[in-house]
mmCIF file of C-alpha atoms in Angstrom:
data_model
loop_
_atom_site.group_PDB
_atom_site.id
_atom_site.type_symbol
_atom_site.label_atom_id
_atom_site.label_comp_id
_atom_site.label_asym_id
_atom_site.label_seq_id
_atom_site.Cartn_x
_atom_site.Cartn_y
_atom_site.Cartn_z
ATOM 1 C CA UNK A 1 -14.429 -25.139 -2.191
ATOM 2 C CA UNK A 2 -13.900 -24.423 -5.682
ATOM 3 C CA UNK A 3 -10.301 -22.433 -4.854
ATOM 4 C CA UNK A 4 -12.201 -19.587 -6.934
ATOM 5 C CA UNK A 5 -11.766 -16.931 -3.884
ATOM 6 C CA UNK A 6 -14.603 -14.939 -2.923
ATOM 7 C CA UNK A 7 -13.633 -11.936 -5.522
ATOM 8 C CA UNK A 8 -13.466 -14.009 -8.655
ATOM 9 C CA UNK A 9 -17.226 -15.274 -6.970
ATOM 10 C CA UNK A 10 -18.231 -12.265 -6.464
ATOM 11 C CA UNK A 11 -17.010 -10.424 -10.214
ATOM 12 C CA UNK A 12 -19.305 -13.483 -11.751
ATOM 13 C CA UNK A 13 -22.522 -12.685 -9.485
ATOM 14 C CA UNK A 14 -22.202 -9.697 -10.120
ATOM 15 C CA UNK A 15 -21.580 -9.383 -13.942
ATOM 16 C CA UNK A 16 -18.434 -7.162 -13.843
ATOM 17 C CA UNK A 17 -15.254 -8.018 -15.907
ATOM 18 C CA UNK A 18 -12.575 -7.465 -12.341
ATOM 19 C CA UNK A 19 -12.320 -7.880 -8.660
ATOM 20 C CA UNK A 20 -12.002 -4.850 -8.606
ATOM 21 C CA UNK A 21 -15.660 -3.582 -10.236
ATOM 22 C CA UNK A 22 -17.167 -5.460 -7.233
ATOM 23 C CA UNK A 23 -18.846 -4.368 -4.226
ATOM 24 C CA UNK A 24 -15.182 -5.502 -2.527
ATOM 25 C CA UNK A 25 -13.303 -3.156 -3.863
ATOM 26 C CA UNK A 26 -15.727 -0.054 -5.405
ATOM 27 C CA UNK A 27 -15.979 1.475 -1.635
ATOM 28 C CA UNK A 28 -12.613 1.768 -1.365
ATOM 29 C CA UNK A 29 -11.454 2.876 -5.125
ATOM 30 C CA UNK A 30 -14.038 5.727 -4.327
ATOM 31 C CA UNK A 31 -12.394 6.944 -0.983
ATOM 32 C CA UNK A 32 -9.073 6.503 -2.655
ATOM 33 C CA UNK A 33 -10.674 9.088 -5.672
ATOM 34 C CA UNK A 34 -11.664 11.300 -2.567
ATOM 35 C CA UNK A 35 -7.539 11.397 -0.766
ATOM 36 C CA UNK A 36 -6.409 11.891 -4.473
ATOM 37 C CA UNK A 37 -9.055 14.111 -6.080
ATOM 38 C CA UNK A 38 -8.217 12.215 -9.205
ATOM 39 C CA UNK A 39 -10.738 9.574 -10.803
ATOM 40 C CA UNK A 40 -10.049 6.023 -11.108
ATOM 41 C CA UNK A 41 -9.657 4.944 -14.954
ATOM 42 C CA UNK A 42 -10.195 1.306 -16.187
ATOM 43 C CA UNK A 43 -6.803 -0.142 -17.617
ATOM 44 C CA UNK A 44 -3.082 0.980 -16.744
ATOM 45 C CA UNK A 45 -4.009 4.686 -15.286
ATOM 46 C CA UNK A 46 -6.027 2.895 -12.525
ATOM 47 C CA UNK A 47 -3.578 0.668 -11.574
ATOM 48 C CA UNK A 48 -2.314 2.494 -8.358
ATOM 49 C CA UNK A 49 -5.695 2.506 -7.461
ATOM 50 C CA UNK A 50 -6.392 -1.353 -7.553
ATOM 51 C CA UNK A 51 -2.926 -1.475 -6.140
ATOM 52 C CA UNK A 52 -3.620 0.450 -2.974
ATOM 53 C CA UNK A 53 -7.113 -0.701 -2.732
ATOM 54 C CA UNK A 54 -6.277 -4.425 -2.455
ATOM 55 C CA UNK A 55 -3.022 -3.527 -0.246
ATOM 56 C CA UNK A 56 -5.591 -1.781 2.204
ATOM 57 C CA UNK A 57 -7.758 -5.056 2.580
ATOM 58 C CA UNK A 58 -4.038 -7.172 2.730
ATOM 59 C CA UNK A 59 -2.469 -5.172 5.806
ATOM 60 C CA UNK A 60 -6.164 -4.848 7.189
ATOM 61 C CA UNK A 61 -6.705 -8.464 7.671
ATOM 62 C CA UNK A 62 -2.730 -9.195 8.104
ATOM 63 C CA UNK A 63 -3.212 -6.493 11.632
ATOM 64 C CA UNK A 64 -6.535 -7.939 12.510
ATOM 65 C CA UNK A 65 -4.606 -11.348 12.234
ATOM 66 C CA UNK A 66 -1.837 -10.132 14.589
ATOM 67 C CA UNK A 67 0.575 -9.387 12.268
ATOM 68 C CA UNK A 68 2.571 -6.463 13.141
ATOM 69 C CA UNK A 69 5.240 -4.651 10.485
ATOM 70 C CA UNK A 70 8.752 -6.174 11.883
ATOM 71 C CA UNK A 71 11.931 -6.896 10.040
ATOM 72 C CA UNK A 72 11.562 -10.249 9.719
ATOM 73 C CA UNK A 73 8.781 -13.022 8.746
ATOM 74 C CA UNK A 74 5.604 -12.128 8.010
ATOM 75 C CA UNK A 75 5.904 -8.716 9.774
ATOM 76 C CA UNK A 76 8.487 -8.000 6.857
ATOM 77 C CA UNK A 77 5.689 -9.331 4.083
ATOM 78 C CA UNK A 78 3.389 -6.622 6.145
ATOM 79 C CA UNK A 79 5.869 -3.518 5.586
ATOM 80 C CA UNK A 80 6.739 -4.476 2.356
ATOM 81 C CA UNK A 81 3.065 -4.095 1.498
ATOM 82 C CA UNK A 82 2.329 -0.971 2.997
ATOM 83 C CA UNK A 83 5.221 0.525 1.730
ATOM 84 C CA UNK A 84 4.342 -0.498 -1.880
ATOM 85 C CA UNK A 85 1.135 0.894 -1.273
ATOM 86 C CA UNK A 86 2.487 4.255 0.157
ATOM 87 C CA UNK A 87 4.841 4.522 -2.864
ATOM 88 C CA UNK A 88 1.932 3.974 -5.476
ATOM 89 C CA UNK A 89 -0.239 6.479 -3.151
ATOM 90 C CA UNK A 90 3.026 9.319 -3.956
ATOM 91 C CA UNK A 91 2.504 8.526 -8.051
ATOM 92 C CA UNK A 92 -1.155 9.701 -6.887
ATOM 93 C CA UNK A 93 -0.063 12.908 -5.457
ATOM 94 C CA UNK A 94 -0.165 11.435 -2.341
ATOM 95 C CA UNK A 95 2.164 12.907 -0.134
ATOM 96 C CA UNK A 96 1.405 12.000 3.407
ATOM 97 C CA UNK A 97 0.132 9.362 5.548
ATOM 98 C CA UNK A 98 -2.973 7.669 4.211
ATOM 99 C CA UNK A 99 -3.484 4.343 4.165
ATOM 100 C CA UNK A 100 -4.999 3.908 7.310
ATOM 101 C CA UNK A 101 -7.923 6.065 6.390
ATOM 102 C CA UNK A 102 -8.718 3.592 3.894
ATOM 103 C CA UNK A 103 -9.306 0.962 6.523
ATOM 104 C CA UNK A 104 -12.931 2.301 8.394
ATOM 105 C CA UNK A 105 -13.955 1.460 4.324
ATOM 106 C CA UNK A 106 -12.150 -1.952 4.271
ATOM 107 C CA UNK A 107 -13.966 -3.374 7.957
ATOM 108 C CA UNK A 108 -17.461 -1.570 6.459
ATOM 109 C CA UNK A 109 -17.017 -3.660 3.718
ATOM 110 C CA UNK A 110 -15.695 -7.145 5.384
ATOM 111 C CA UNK A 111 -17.844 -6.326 8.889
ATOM 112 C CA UNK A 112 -20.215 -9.297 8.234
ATOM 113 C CA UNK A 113 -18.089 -11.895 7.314
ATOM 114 C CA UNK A 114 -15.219 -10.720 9.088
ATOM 115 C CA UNK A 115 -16.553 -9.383 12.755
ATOM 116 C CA UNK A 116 -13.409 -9.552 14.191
ATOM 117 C CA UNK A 117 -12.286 -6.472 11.925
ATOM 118 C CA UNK A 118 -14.337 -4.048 13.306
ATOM 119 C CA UNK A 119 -13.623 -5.188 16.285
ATOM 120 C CA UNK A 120 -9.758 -4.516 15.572
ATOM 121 C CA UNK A 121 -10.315 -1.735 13.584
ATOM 122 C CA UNK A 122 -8.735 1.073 15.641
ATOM 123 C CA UNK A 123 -5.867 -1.288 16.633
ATOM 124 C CA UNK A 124 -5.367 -1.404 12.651
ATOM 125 C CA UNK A 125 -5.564 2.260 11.807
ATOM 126 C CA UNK A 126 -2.578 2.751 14.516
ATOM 127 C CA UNK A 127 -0.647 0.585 13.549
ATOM 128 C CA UNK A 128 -1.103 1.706 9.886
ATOM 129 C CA UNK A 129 -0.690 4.772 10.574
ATOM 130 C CA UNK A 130 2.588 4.834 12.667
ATOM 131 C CA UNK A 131 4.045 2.559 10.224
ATOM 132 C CA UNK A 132 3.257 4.648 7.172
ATOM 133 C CA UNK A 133 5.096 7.450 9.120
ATOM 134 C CA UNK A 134 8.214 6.115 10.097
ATOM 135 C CA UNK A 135 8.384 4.909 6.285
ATOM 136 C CA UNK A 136 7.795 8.571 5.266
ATOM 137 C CA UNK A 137 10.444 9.960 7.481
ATOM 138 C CA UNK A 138 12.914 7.163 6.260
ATOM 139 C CA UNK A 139 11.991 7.348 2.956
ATOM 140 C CA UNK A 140 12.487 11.679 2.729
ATOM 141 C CA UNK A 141 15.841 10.665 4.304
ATOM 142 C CA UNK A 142 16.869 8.101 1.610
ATOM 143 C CA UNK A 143 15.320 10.544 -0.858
ATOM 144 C CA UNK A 144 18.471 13.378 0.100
ATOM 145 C CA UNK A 145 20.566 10.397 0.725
ATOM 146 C CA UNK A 146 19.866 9.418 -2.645
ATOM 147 C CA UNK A 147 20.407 12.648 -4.037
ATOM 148 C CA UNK A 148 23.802 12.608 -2.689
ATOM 149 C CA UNK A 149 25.006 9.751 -4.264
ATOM 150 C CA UNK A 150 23.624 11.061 -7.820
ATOM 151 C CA UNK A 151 25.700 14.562 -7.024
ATOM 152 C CA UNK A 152 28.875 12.538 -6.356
ATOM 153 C CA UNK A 153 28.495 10.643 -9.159
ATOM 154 C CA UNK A 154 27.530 13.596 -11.640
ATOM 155 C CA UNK A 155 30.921 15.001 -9.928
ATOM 156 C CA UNK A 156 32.703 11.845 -11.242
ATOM 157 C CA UNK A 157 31.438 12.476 -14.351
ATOM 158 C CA UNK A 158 29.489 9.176 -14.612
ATOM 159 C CA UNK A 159 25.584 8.785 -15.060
ATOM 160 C CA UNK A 160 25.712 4.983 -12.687
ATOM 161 C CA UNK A 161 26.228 4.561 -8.854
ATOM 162 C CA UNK A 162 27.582 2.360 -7.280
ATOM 163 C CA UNK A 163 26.076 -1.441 -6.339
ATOM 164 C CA UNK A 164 27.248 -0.752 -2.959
ATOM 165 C CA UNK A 165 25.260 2.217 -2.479
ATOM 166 C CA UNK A 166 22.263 1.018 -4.557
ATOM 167 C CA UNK A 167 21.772 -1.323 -2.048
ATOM 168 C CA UNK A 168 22.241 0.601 0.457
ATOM 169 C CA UNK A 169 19.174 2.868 -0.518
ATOM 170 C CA UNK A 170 17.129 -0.594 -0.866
ATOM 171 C CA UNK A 171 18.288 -1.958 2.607
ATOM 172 C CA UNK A 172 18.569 0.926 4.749
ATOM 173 C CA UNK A 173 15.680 3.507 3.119
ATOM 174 C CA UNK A 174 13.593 1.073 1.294
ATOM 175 C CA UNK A 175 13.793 1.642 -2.072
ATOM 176 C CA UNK A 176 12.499 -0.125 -4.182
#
């Protein structure tokens, strides 16, 4: 083992400059381009794409592994990923649940070297799935909760909120 990882390997074998340029990741940049109807751009502007692509194949094999989202452990490192992925999916235009429909690419991809994905693979959809859409409903909540605090503040005449309810928003409705 040369502690290379099999996307470095595979950038070098195959003469591109990123992991992501590679047969590992191409598949699902492209039905990423097809949810968005936007194109994926080399350098900054792609960079919710290579995000959300490489969260896909994290929560895909962190399911298969039997790792479910939780608030706690490595169910918490789960969530935390898909909801990072789900945010970067809204700077898309991405509105909805999604993620999961990125996963049938994801175990097409892995299916050789990784059986035990398709095997799992509608286990992982559901799971995606459900999770992305109690974030959504918690997140539109801490969206008008958010708002809230802004209006009282504007009120106040003063352009900062509070720590308290900062945190709040972070602990309770996930913000970032």
């Amino acid at each position: 083992d040369t502690g290379m990882g099999l996307e470095r390997l595979s950038s070098i074998l195959q003469g591109v400059d990123s992991n992501f340029d590679t047969d590992l990741f191409i598949p699902i940049i492209k039905r990423i381009e097809e949810l968005t109807g936007k194109a994926y751009e080399q350098g900054e502007r792609g960079f919710p794409f290579r995000v959300i692509a490489d969260h896909s194949r994290a929560c895909s094999f962190l399911i298969a592994d039997g790792v479910l989202p939780s608030n706690d452990g490595r169910g918490y490192v789960l969530r935390r990923i898909l909801r990072r992925a789900l945010r970067f999916g809204r700077l898309l235009g991405i509105e909805g649940s999604f993620l999961y429909k990125n996963v049938d690419v994801v175990c097409d991809i892995m299916k050789e070297a990784y059986p035990e994905l398709l095997e799992k693979q509608d286990f992982i959809k559901e799971v995606i799935r459900l999770e992305e859409e109690r974030f959504l409903l918690t997140l539109n909540d801490g969206l008008k909760k958010a708002e809230e605090i802004m209006e009282r503040a504007r009120q106040r005449g003063d352009n900062v909120i509070p720590g308290e309810e900062a945190f709040m928003l972070y602990d309770t409705y996930g913000f970032p």
